mmCIF file of C-alpha atoms in Angstrom:
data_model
loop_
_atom_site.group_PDB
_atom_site.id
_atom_site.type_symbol
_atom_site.label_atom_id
_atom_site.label_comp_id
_atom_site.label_asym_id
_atom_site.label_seq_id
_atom_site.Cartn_x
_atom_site.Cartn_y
_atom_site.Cartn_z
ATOM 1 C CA UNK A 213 -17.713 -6.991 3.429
ATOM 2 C CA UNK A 214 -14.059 -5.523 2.235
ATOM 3 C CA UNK A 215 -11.894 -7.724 0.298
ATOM 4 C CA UNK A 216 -8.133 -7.495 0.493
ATOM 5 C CA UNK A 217 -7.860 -7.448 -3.352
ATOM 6 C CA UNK A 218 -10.190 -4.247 -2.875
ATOM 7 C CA UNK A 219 -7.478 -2.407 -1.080
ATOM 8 C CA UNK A 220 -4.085 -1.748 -0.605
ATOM 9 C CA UNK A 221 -1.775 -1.571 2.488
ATOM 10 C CA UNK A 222 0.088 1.959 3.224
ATOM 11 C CA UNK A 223 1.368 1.634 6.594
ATOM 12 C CA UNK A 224 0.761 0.520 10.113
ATOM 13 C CA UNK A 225 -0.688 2.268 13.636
ATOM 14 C CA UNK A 226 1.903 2.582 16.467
ATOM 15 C CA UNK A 227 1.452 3.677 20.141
ATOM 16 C CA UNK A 228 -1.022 6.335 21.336
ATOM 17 C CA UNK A 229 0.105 10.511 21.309
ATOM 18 C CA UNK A 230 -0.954 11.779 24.389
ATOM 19 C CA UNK A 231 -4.407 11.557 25.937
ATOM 20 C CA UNK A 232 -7.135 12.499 23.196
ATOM 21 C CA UNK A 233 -7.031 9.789 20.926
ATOM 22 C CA UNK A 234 -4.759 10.485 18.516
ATOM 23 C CA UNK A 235 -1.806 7.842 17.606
ATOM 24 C CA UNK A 236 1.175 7.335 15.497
ATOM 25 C CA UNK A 237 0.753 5.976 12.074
ATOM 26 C CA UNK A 238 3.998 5.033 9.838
ATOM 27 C CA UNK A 239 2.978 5.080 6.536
ATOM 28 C CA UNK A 240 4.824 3.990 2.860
ATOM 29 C CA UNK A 241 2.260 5.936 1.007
ATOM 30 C CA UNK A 242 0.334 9.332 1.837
ATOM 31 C CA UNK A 243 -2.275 8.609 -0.856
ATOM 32 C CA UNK A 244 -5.073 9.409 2.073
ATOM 33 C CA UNK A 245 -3.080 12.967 2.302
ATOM 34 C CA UNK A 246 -3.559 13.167 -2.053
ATOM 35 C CA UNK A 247 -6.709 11.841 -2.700
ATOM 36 C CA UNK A 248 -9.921 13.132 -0.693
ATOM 37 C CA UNK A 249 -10.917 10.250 1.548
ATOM 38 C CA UNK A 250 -12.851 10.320 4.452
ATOM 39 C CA UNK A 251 -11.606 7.400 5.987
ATOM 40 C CA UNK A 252 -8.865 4.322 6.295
ATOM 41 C CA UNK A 253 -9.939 0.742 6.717
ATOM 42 C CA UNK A 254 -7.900 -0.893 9.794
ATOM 43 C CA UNK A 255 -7.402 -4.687 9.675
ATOM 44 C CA UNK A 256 -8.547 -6.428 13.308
ATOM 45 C CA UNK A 257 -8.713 -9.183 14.021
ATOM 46 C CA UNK A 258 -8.601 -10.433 10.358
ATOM 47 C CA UNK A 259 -11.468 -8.246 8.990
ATOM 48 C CA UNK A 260 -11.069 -4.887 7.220
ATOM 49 C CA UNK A 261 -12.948 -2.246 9.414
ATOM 50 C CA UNK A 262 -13.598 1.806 8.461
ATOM 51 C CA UNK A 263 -11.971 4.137 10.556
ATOM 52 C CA UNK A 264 -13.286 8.186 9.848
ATOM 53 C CA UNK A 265 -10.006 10.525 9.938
ATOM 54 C CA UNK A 266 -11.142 13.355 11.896
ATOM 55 C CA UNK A 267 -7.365 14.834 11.778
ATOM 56 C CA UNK A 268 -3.962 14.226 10.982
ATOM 57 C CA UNK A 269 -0.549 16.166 11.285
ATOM 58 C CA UNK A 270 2.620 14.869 9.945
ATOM 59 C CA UNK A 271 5.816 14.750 12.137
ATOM 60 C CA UNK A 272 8.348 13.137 9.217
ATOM 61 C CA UNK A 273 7.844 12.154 5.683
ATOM 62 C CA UNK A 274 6.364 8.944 7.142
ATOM 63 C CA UNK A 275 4.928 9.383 10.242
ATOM 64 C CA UNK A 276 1.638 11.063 11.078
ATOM 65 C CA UNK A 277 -0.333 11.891 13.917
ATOM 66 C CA UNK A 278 -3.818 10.320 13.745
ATOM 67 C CA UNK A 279 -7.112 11.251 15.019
ATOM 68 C CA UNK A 280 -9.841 9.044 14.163
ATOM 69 C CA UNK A 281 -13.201 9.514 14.898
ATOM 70 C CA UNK A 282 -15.180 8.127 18.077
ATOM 71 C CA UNK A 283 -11.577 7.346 19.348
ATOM 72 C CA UNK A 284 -11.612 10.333 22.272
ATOM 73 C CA UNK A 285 -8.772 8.627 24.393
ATOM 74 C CA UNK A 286 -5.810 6.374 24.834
ATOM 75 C CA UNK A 287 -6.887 3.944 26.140
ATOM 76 C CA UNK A 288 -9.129 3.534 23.060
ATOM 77 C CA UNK A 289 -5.647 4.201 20.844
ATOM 78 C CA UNK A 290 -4.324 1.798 22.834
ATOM 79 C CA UNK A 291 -6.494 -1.039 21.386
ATOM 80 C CA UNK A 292 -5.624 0.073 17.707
ATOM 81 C CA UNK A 293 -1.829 -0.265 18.536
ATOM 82 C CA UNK A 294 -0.242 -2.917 15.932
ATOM 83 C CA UNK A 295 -2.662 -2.761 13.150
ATOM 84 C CA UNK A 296 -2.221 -2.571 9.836
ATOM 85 C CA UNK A 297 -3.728 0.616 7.751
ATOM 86 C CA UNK A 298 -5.040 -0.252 4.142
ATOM 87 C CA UNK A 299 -6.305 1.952 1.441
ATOM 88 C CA UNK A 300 -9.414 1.681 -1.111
ATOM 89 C CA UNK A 301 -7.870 1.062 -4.382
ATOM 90 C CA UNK A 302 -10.959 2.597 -5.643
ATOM 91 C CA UNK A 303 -9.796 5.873 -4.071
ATOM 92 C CA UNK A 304 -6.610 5.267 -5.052
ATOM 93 C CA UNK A 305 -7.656 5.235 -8.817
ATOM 94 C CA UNK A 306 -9.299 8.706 -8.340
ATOM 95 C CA UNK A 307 -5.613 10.083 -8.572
ATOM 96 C CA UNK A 308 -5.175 9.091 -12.505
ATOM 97 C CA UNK A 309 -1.508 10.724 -12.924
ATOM 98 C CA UNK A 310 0.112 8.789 -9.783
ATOM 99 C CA UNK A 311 0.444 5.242 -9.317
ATOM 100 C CA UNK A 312 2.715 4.163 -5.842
ATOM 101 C CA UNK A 313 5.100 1.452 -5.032
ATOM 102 C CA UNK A 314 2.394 0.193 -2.551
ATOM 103 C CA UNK A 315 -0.739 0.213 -4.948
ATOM 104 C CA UNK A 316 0.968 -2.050 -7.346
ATOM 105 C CA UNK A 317 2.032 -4.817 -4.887
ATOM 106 C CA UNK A 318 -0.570 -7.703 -6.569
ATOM 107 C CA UNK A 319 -0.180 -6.921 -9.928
ATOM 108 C CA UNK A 320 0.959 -9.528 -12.231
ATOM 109 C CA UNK A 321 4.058 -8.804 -13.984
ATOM 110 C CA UNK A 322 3.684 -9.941 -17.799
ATOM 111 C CA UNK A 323 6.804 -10.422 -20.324
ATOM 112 C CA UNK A 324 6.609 -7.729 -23.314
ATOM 113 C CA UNK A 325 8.573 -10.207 -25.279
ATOM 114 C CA UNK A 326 7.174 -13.655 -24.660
ATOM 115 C CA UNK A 327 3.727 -12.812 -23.526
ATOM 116 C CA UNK A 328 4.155 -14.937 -20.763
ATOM 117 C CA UNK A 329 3.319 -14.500 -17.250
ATOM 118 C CA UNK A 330 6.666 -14.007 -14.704
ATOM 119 C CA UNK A 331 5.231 -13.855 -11.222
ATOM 120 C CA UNK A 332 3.421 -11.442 -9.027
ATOM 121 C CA UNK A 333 4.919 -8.570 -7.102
ATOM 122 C CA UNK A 334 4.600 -9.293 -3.588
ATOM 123 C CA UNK A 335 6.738 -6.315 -2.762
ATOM 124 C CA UNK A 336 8.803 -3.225 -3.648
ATOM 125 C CA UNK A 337 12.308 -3.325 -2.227
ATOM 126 C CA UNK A 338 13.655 0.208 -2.745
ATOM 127 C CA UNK A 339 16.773 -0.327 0.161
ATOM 128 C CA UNK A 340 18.961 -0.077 -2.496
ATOM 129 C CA UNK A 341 20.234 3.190 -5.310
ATOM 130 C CA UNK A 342 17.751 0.546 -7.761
ATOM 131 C CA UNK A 343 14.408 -0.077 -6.801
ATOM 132 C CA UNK A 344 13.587 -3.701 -7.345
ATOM 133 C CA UNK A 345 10.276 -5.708 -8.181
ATOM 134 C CA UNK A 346 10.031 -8.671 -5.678
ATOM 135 C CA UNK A 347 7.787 -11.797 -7.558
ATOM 136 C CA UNK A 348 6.343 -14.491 -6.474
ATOM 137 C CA UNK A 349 6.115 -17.122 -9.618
ATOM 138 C CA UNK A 350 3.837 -19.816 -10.293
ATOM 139 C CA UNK A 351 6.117 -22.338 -8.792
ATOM 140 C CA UNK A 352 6.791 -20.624 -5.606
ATOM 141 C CA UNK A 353 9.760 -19.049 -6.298
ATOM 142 C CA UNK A 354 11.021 -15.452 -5.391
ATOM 143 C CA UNK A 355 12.546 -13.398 -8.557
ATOM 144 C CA UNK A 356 14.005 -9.800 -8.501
ATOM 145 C CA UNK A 357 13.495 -7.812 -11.476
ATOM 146 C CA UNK A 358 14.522 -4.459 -11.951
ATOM 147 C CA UNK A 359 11.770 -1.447 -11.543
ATOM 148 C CA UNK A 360 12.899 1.201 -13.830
ATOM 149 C CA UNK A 361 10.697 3.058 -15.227
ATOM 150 C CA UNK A 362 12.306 2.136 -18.807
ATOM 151 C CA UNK A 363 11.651 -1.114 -18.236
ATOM 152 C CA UNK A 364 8.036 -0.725 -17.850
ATOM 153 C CA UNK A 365 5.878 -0.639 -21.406
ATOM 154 C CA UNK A 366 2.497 -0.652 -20.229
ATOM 155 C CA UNK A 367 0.374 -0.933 -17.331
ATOM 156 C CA UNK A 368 -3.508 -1.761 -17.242
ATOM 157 C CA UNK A 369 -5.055 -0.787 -13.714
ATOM 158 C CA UNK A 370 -7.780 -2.730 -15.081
ATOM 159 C CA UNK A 371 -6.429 -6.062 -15.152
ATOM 160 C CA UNK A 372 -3.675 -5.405 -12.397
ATOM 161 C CA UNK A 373 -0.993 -6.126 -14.928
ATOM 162 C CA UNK A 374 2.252 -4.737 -15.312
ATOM 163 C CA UNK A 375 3.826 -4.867 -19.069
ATOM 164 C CA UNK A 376 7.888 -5.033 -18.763
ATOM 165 C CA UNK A 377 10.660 -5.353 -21.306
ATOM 166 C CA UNK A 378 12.673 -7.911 -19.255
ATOM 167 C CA UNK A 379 16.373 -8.522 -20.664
ATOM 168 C CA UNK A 380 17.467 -11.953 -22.028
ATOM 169 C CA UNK A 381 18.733 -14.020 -19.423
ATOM 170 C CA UNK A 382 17.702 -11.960 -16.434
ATOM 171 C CA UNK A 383 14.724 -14.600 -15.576
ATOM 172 C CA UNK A 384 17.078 -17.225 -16.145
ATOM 173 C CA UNK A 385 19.067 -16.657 -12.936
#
């Protein structure tokens, strides 16, 4: 069985695209487009489930055109309307030089400076000019800390962990 810490989510399926199966996916990452995968793993009904890409086309930078296999009409599209599209983070290692905003949501961010753990990023807000690490901390409390890329010294794939050089004061606020 697939375990969510296994994988990754990059997007989510939206209605059917006329009558041969295929259907709209809006994706935050096109690491199935970088790294060779045969297929995406579809969460229903709670369990992660293998869906072969027989074809794709992109209409925008995040939007694609799906064609999975054994999915011949809409009806069958239909059914897959709503769910959300993970990635192997196995696969997702295979592409050594490139690490994306959505791989990383998990990781624990560490303090260079204090060697202390600050929380775990539970999301990437990049709405704004800065792009912003959103942590969850031990104590159940949200923090924003700045993503840039100065910030970061080190990070270990490995271990999930993220390395930052966080300013004085900024986790005090």
């Amino acid at each position: 069985m697939i375990k969510k810490e296994d994988v990754y989510k990059i997007g989510r399926l939206g209605k059917p695209h006329g009558v041969k199966g295929e259907i709209s996916f809006q994706f935050s990452d096109d690491i199935f487009d970088v790294v060779d995968a045969d297929y995406l793993l579809l969460e229903i009904d709670g369990i992660l489930v293998p869906f072969f890409m027989e074809e794709y086309r992109f209409r925008s930078d995040e939007i694609a055109l799906m064609k999975f296999e054994d999915i011949d009409n809409d009806d069958r599209a239909r059914e897959l309307t709503g769910c959300d599209v993970y990635f192997p983070r196995a696969h997702g290692e295979a592409a050594e030089a490139r690490l994306t905003w959505s791989e990383i949501v998990g990781y624990q961010v560490i303090d260079n400076a204090s060697h202390r753990p600050v929380g775990t990023i539970t999301h990437v807000d990049e709405s704004t000019i800065n792009t912003l690490f959103v942590l969850s901390t031990d104590e159940g409390n949200e923090l924003l800390v700045p993503a840039g890329a100065d910030m970061i010294a080190d990070v270990d794939k490995d271990k999930r962990v993220i390395i930052m050089d966080i300013p004085d004061g900024l986790l005090d606020l």
